Amino acid sequence: MVVRGLHAAGQSSRAGSLGLQLVHAAGGFDNRLPELFSGYGTDDVSSPLPYPASCRPQAWAAASAVTLLVTFLGLRVDVPAGRVTLDPPRPSPVGALRVTDLPLAGGTLDVTVAADGTVTDLRLPPGLRLG
């Protein structure tokens, strides 16, 4: 929720940085996005600790992958207006990123973002324009 809020507030660099930290945390959870964090820092433990009583996966933790992707692309979509905005953080917090066949408005979106955060390749679904 914080990543989405930062992105919506125009703080894409901060949102990207926090999103990258979530991605790194997922590596300690069998590549699943964590459902919650405790008060242990990296000085106390080398990787996130499991929370055995939690449901696996938590729906809202699994859905956070969509928010992270939207943030890493700087993606905003207004289908009624036929407009797609791409404003990735600069530099890209995850390095070069390529997304293909992302379902959007009855078609698919393909986009490539370079490590410096510039969009280098884009294919929009019919009826949508960049703007």
Coordinates of N, CA, C and O in Angstrom, one line a residue:
M1 N 0.8 -1.2 0.0 CA 0.0 0.0 0.0 C 0.9 1.2 0.0 O 0.5 2.2 -0.7
V2 N 2.0 1.2 0.7 CA 2.9 2.4 0.8 C 3.5 2.6 -0.6 O 3.6 3.7 -1.0
V3 N 3.9 1.5 -1.2 CA 4.6 1.6 -2.6 C 3.6 2.3 -3.5 O 3.9 3.2 -4.3
R4 N 2.3 1.8 -3.5 CA 1.3 2.4 -4.4 C 1.0 3.9 -4.0 O 0.9 4.7 -4.9
G5 N 1.0 4.2 -2.8 CA 0.8 5.6 -2.4 C 1.9 6.5 -2.8 O 1.7 7.6 -3.3
L6 N 3.1 6.1 -2.6 CA 4.3 6.8 -3.0 C 4.3 7.1 -4.6 O 4.5 8.2 -5.0
H7 N 3.9 6.0 -5.3 CA 3.9 6.1 -6.7 C 2.8 7.1 -7.1 O 3.0 8.0 -8.0
A8 N 1.6 7.0 -6.5 CA 0.5 7.9 -6.9 C 0.8 9.4 -6.5 O 0.3 10.3 -7.2
A9 N 1.7 9.6 -5.5 CA 2.0 10.9 -5.1 C 3.2 11.5 -5.9 O 3.7 12.5 -5.5
G10 N 3.6 10.8 -6.9 CA 4.7 11.2 -7.7 C 6.1 11.0 -7.2 O 7.1 11.5 -7.7
Q11 N 6.2 10.1 -6.2 CA 7.4 9.7 -5.6 C 7.9 8.4 -6.1 O 8.2 7.5 -5.4
S12 N 8.0 8.3 -7.5 CA 8.3 7.0 -8.1 C 9.7 6.5 -7.7 O 9.9 5.3 -7.6
S13 N 10.7 7.4 -7.4 CA 12.0 6.9 -7.0 C 11.9 6.2 -5.7 O 12.5 5.1 -5.4
R14 N 11.2 6.8 -4.7 CA 11.1 6.2 -3.4 C 10.2 5.0 -3.5 O 10.5 4.0 -2.8
A15 N 9.2 5.0 -4.3 CA 8.3 3.8 -4.4 C 9.1 2.7 -5.0 O 9.0 1.5 -4.5
G16 N 10.0 3.0 -6.0 CA 10.8 1.9 -6.6 C 11.8 1.4 -5.6 O 12.0 0.1 -5.6
S17 N 12.4 2.2 -4.8 CA 13.4 1.7 -3.8 C 12.7 0.8 -2.8 O 13.2 -0.2 -2.5
L18 N 11.6 1.2 -2.3 CA 10.8 0.4 -1.3 C 10.4 -0.9 -2.0 O 10.5 -2.0 -1.4
G19 N 9.9 -0.8 -3.2 CA 9.5 -2.0 -3.9 C 10.6 -3.0 -4.1 O 10.4 -4.2 -4.0
L20 N 11.8 -2.5 -4.4 CA 13.0 -3.4 -4.6 C 13.3 -4.1 -3.3 O 13.6 -5.3 -3.3
Q21 N 13.1 -3.4 -2.2 CA 13.4 -4.0 -0.9 C 12.4 -5.2 -0.6 O 12.7 -6.2 -0.1
L22 N 11.1 -5.0 -1.1 CA 10.1 -6.1 -1.0 C 10.5 -7.3 -1.9 O 10.4 -8.4 -1.5
V23 N 11.0 -7.0 -3.1 CA 11.5 -8.1 -3.9 C 12.7 -8.8 -3.3 O 12.7 -10.1 -3.3
H24 N 13.6 -8.1 -2.7 CA 14.7 -8.8 -2.0 C 14.2 -9.6 -0.8 O 14.7 -10.7 -0.6
A25 N 13.2 -9.1 -0.1 CA 12.7 -9.9 1.0 C 12.0 -11.1 0.5 O 12.0 -12.2 1.2
A26 N 11.4 -11.1 -0.7 CA 10.8 -12.3 -1.2 C 11.7 -13.4 -1.4 O 11.4 -14.6 -1.3
G27 N 13.0 -13.1 -1.7 CA 14.0 -14.2 -1.8 C 14.2 -15.0 -0.6 O 14.5 -16.2 -0.7
G28 N 13.9 -14.4 0.6 CA 14.0 -15.2 1.8 C 12.8 -16.0 2.1 O 12.7 -16.7 3.1
F29 N 11.7 -15.9 1.3 CA 10.5 -16.6 1.5 C 10.2 -17.5 0.3 O 9.0 -17.5 -0.2
D30 N 11.1 -18.2 -0.1 CA 10.9 -19.1 -1.3 C 10.3 -18.3 -2.5 O 9.5 -18.8 -3.2
N31 N 10.8 -17.1 -2.7 CA 10.4 -16.3 -3.8 C 8.9 -15.9 -3.8 O 8.3 -15.7 -4.8
R32 N 8.4 -15.8 -2.6 CA 7.0 -15.3 -2.4 C 7.1 -14.0 -1.7 O 8.0 -13.8 -0.9
L33 N 6.3 -13.0 -2.1 CA 6.3 -11.8 -1.4 C 5.8 -12.0 0.0 O 4.8 -12.7 0.2
P34 N 6.4 -11.4 1.0 CA 6.1 -11.6 2.4 C 4.7 -11.0 2.8 O 4.4 -9.9 2.2
E35 N 4.0 -11.6 3.6 CA 2.7 -11.1 4.1 C 2.8 -10.1 5.2 O 2.0 -9.3 5.4
L36 N 3.9 -10.2 5.9 CA 4.1 -9.2 7.0 C 5.6 -9.3 7.4 O 6.3 -10.2 7.1
F37 N 6.0 -8.3 8.2 CA 7.4 -8.2 8.7 C 7.3 -8.0 10.2 O 6.4 -7.5 10.7
S38 N 8.3 -8.5 10.9 CA 8.4 -8.3 12.3 C 9.5 -7.2 12.6 O 10.0 -6.6 11.6
G39 N 9.8 -7.1 13.8 CA 10.8 -6.0 14.2 C 12.2 -6.4 14.1 O 13.1 -5.7 14.6
Y40 N 12.6 -7.5 13.5 CA 14.0 -7.9 13.4 C 14.6 -7.3 12.2 O 14.1 -7.4 11.0
G41 N 15.8 -6.7 12.4 CA 16.5 -6.1 11.3 C 17.6 -7.0 10.8 O 17.8 -8.1 11.3
T42 N 18.3 -6.6 9.7 CA 19.3 -7.5 9.1 C 20.5 -7.7 10.0 O 21.3 -8.6 9.8
D43 N 20.7 -6.8 11.0 CA 21.7 -7.0 12.0 C 21.4 -8.2 13.0 O 22.3 -8.8 13.5
D44 N 20.1 -8.5 13.1 CA 19.7 -9.6 14.0 C 19.5 -10.9 13.3 O 19.8 -12.0 13.9
V45 N 19.0 -10.9 12.1 CA 18.8 -12.2 11.3 C 19.3 -12.0 9.9 O 19.2 -10.8 9.4
S46 N 19.8 -13.0 9.2 CA 20.3 -12.9 7.9 C 19.2 -12.9 6.8 O 19.5 -12.4 5.7
S47 N 18.1 -13.4 7.1 CA 17.0 -13.4 6.1 C 15.7 -13.4 6.9 O 15.6 -13.7 8.1
P48 N 14.6 -13.0 6.2 CA 13.3 -12.9 6.9 C 12.9 -14.3 7.5 O 13.3 -15.3 7.0
L49 N 12.3 -14.2 8.6 CA 11.8 -15.4 9.3 C 10.4 -15.8 8.9 O 9.6 -15.0 8.7
P50 N 10.1 -17.1 8.8 CA 8.8 -17.5 8.5 C 7.8 -17.2 9.6 O 8.2 -17.2 10.8
Y51 N 6.6 -17.1 9.2 CA 5.5 -16.9 10.2 C 4.5 -18.1 10.0 O 3.6 -18.0 9.2
P52 N 4.7 -19.2 10.7 CA 4.0 -20.4 10.4 C 2.5 -20.4 10.5 O 1.8 -21.1 9.9
A53 N 2.0 -19.5 11.3 CA 0.5 -19.4 11.5 C -0.2 -18.7 10.4 O -1.4 -18.7 10.4
S54 N 0.6 -18.1 9.5 CA -0.1 -17.3 8.4 C -0.6 -18.2 7.3 O -0.2 -19.4 7.2
C55 N -1.6 -17.7 6.6 CA -2.1 -18.4 5.4 C -1.1 -18.3 4.3 O -0.4 -17.2 4.2
R56 N -0.9 -19.3 3.5 CA 0.2 -19.2 2.5 C -0.4 -19.5 1.1 O -0.9 -20.6 1.0
P57 N -0.4 -18.7 0.2 CA 0.0 -17.3 0.3 C -1.1 -16.4 0.8 O -2.3 -16.7 0.5
Q58 N -0.8 -15.3 1.3 CA -1.8 -14.3 1.7 C -2.3 -13.6 0.4 O -1.4 -13.2 -0.5
A59 N -3.5 -13.4 0.1 CA -4.0 -12.9 -1.1 C -3.4 -11.5 -1.3 O -3.0 -11.1 -2.4
W60 N -3.4 -10.7 -0.3 CA -3.0 -9.3 -0.5 C -1.5 -9.2 -0.7 O -1.0 -8.4 -1.4
A61 N -0.7 -10.2 -0.1 CA 0.7 -10.2 -0.4 C 1.0 -10.7 -1.9 O 1.8 -10.1 -2.5
A62 N 0.2 -11.6 -2.3 CA 0.4 -12.1 -3.7 C 0.0 -11.0 -4.7 O 0.6 -10.8 -5.7
A63 N -1.1 -10.2 -4.4 CA -1.5 -9.2 -5.2 C -0.5 -8.0 -5.3 O -0.5 -7.2 -6.2
S64 N 0.3 -7.9 -4.3 CA 1.3 -6.8 -4.3 C 2.3 -6.9 -5.4 O 2.9 -5.9 -5.8
A65 N 2.4 -8.0 -6.0 CA 3.3 -8.1 -7.2 C 2.8 -7.2 -8.3 O 3.6 -6.6 -9.1
V66 N 1.5 -7.1 -8.5 CA 0.9 -6.2 -9.5 C 1.3 -4.8 -9.2 O 1.7 -4.0 -10.1
T67 N 1.2 -4.3 -7.9 CA 1.6 -3.0 -7.6 C 3.0 -2.7 -7.8 O 3.4 -1.7 -8.3
L68 N 3.9 -3.7 -7.5 CA 5.3 -3.5 -7.8 C 5.6 -3.4 -9.3 O 6.4 -2.5 -9.7
L69 N 4.9 -4.2 -10.1 CA 5.1 -4.1 -11.5 C 4.7 -2.7 -12.0 O 5.4 -2.1 -12.8
V70 N 3.5 -2.3 -11.6 CA 3.0 -1.0 -12.0 C 4.0 0.1 -11.6 O 4.3 1.1 -12.3
T71 N 4.6 0.0 -10.4 CA 5.5 1.0 -9.9 C 6.8 1.0 -10.7 O 7.4 2.0 -11.1
F72 N 7.4 -0.2 -10.9 CA 8.6 -0.3 -11.7 C 8.5 0.2 -13.1 O 9.5 0.6 -13.7
L73 N 7.3 0.1 -13.7 CA 7.0 0.6 -15.0 C 6.6 2.1 -15.0 O 6.6 2.8 -16.0
G74 N 6.2 2.6 -13.8 CA 5.6 3.9 -13.8 C 4.3 4.0 -14.6 O 4.0 5.0 -15.3
L75 N 3.5 2.9 -14.6 CA 2.4 2.7 -15.4 C 1.1 3.3 -14.8 O 0.8 3.1 -13.7
R76 N 0.5 4.2 -15.7 CA -0.9 4.7 -15.4 C -1.7 4.5 -16.6 O -1.3 4.8 -17.7
V77 N -2.9 3.9 -16.4 CA -3.8 3.6 -17.6 C -5.1 4.3 -17.4 O -5.7 4.2 -16.3
D78 N -5.6 5.0 -18.4 CA -6.9 5.6 -18.4 C -7.6 5.0 -19.7 O -7.5 5.6 -20.8
V79 N -8.2 3.9 -19.6 CA -8.8 3.2 -20.7 C -9.9 4.1 -21.4 O -9.9 4.2 -22.6
P80 N -10.8 4.7 -20.6 CA -11.9 5.5 -21.2 C -11.3 6.7 -22.1 O -11.8 7.0 -23.1
A81 N -10.2 7.2 -21.6 CA -9.5 8.3 -22.4 C -8.6 7.8 -23.5 O -8.0 8.5 -24.3
G82 N -8.3 6.4 -23.4 CA -7.4 5.8 -24.4 C -6.0 6.2 -24.2 O -5.2 6.2 -25.1
R83 N -5.6 6.4 -22.9 CA -4.2 6.9 -22.7 C -3.5 6.0 -21.7 O -4.0 5.5 -20.7
V84 N -2.2 5.8 -22.0 CA -1.3 5.0 -21.2 C -0.1 6.0 -20.9 O 0.4 6.6 -21.8
T85 N 0.3 6.1 -19.6 CA 1.4 6.8 -19.2 C 2.5 5.9 -18.7 O 2.1 5.0 -17.9
L86 N 3.7 6.0 -19.1 CA 4.8 5.2 -18.6 C 5.9 6.2 -18.1 O 6.4 7.0 -18.9
D87 N 6.2 6.2 -16.8 CA 7.2 7.1 -16.2 C 7.9 6.3 -15.2 O 7.8 6.5 -14.0
P88 N 8.8 5.3 -15.6 CA 9.5 4.5 -14.6 C 10.5 5.3 -13.8 O 11.0 6.4 -14.2
P89 N 10.8 4.9 -12.6 CA 11.8 5.5 -11.8 C 13.1 5.6 -12.5 O 13.4 4.7 -13.3
R90 N 13.9 6.6 -12.3 CA 15.2 6.7 -12.9 C 16.3 6.9 -11.9 O 16.2 7.8 -11.1
P91 N 17.2 6.0 -11.8 CA 17.4 4.7 -12.6 C 16.4 3.7 -12.2 O 15.8 3.8 -11.1
S92 N 16.2 2.7 -13.0 CA 15.3 1.6 -12.6 C 15.8 0.9 -11.4 O 16.9 0.4 -11.4
P93 N 15.0 0.7 -10.4 CA 15.4 0.1 -9.2 C 15.7 -1.4 -9.4 O 16.4 -2.0 -8.6
V94 N 15.2 -2.0 -10.4 CA 15.4 -3.4 -10.7 C 16.3 -3.7 -11.9 O 16.4 -4.8 -12.4
G95 N 16.9 -2.6 -12.4 CA 17.7 -2.8 -13.6 C 16.8 -2.8 -14.9 O 15.7 -2.4 -14.8
A96 N 17.4 -3.3 -15.9 CA 16.6 -3.5 -17.2 C 15.4 -4.4 -16.9 O 15.5 -5.4 -16.2
L97 N 14.3 -4.0 -17.5 CA 13.0 -4.8 -17.3 C 12.3 -4.9 -18.6 O 12.1 -3.9 -19.3
R98 N 11.8 -6.1 -18.9 CA 11.0 -6.3 -20.1 C 9.7 -7.0 -19.7 O 9.8 -8.1 -19.0
V99 N 8.6 -6.5 -20.1 CA 7.3 -7.1 -19.8 C 6.6 -7.3 -21.2 O 6.6 -6.4 -22.0
T100 N 6.2 -8.6 -21.4 CA 5.5 -8.9 -22.6 C 4.1 -9.5 -22.3 O 3.9 -10.2 -21.3
D101 N 3.2 -9.3 -23.2 CA 1.9 -9.8 -23.1 C 1.1 -9.5 -21.8 O 0.3 -10.3 -21.3
L102 N 1.3 -8.3 -21.3 CA 0.5 -7.9 -20.1 C -0.9 -7.5 -20.6 O -1.1 -6.6 -21.4
P103 N -1.9 -8.3 -20.1 CA -3.3 -8.0 -20.5 C -3.7 -6.5 -20.2 O -3.5 -6.1 -19.1
L104 N -4.2 -5.9 -21.2 CA -4.7 -4.5 -21.0 C -5.7 -4.1 -22.0 O -5.4 -4.2 -23.2
A105 N -6.8 -3.7 -21.6 CA -7.9 -3.1 -22.4 C -8.2 -4.0 -23.6 O -8.4 -3.5 -24.8
G106 N -8.3 -5.3 -23.4 CA -8.7 -6.2 -24.5 C -7.5 -6.6 -25.4 O -7.7 -7.3 -26.4
G107 N -6.3 -6.1 -25.1 CA -5.1 -6.5 -25.9 C -4.0 -6.8 -24.9 O -4.2 -7.2 -23.8
T108 N -2.8 -6.6 -25.4 CA -1.6 -6.8 -24.5 C -0.6 -5.6 -24.7 O -0.6 -5.0 -25.8
L109 N 0.1 -5.4 -23.6 CA 1.1 -4.4 -23.6 C 2.5 -5.1 -23.5 O 2.7 -6.0 -22.8
D110 N 3.4 -4.6 -24.4 CA 4.8 -5.0 -24.3 C 5.6 -3.7 -24.1 O 5.4 -2.7 -24.8
V111 N 6.5 -3.8 -23.1 CA 7.4 -2.6 -22.8 C 8.7 -3.1 -22.3 O 8.8 -4.1 -21.6
T112 N 9.7 -2.4 -22.7 CA 11.1 -2.6 -22.2 C 11.6 -1.3 -21.6 O 11.5 -0.2 -22.2
V113 N 12.1 -1.4 -20.4 CA 12.7 -0.3 -19.7 C 14.2 -0.6 -19.5 O 14.6 -1.7 -19.0
A114 N 15.1 0.3 -19.9 CA 16.5 0.2 -19.7 C 16.9 0.4 -18.3 O 16.1 0.9 -17.5
A115 N 18.1 0.0 -17.9 CA 18.5 0.2 -16.5 C 18.5 1.6 -16.1 O 18.3 1.9 -14.9
D116 N 18.6 2.6 -17.0 CA 18.6 4.0 -16.6 C 17.2 4.5 -16.4 O 17.0 5.6 -16.1
G117 N 16.2 3.7 -16.7 CA 14.8 4.0 -16.5 C 14.1 4.6 -17.7 O 12.9 4.9 -17.7
T118 N 14.8 4.6 -18.9 CA 14.1 5.1 -20.1 C 13.4 3.9 -20.7 O 13.8 2.8 -20.7
V119 N 12.3 4.2 -21.3 CA 11.5 3.2 -22.1 C 12.1 3.1 -23.5 O 12.2 4.1 -24.2
T120 N 12.6 1.9 -23.8 CA 13.3 1.7 -25.1 C 12.4 1.0 -26.1 O 12.8 1.1 -27.3
D121 N 11.4 0.3 -25.7 CA 10.5 -0.4 -26.7 C 9.1 -0.4 -26.1 O 8.9 -0.6 -24.9
L122 N 8.1 -0.2 -26.9 CA 6.7 -0.2 -26.5 C 5.8 -0.6 -27.6 O 5.9 -0.2 -28.7
R123 N 4.9 -1.5 -27.2 CA 3.8 -1.9 -28.1 C 2.5 -1.8 -27.3 O 2.3 -2.5 -26.3
L124 N 1.6 -0.9 -27.7 CA 0.3 -0.7 -27.0 C -0.8 -1.5 -27.6 O -0.7 -1.7 -28.9
P125 N -1.8 -1.8 -26.9 CA -3.0 -2.4 -27.5 C -3.7 -1.4 -28.5 O -3.6 -0.2 -28.2
P126 N -4.4 -1.9 -29.5 CA -5.1 -1.0 -30.3 C -6.1 -0.1 -29.6 O -6.7 -0.6 -28.6
G127 N -6.2 1.1 -30.0 CA -7.1 2.1 -29.3 C -6.4 2.8 -28.2 O -7.1 3.8 -27.7
L128 N -5.2 2.5 -27.8 CA -4.6 3.2 -26.7 C -3.4 4.0 -27.3 O -2.7 3.5 -28.2
R129 N -3.1 5.1 -26.7 CA -1.9 5.9 -27.1 C -1.1 6.3 -25.9 O -1.6 6.4 -24.8
L130 N 0.1 6.6 -26.1 CA 1.0 7.1 -25.1 C 0.7 8.6 -24.8 O 0.6 9.4 -25.8
G131 N 0.6 9.0 -23.6 CA 0.4 10.4 -23.3 C 0.1 10.7 -21.9 O -0.4 10.3 -21.1

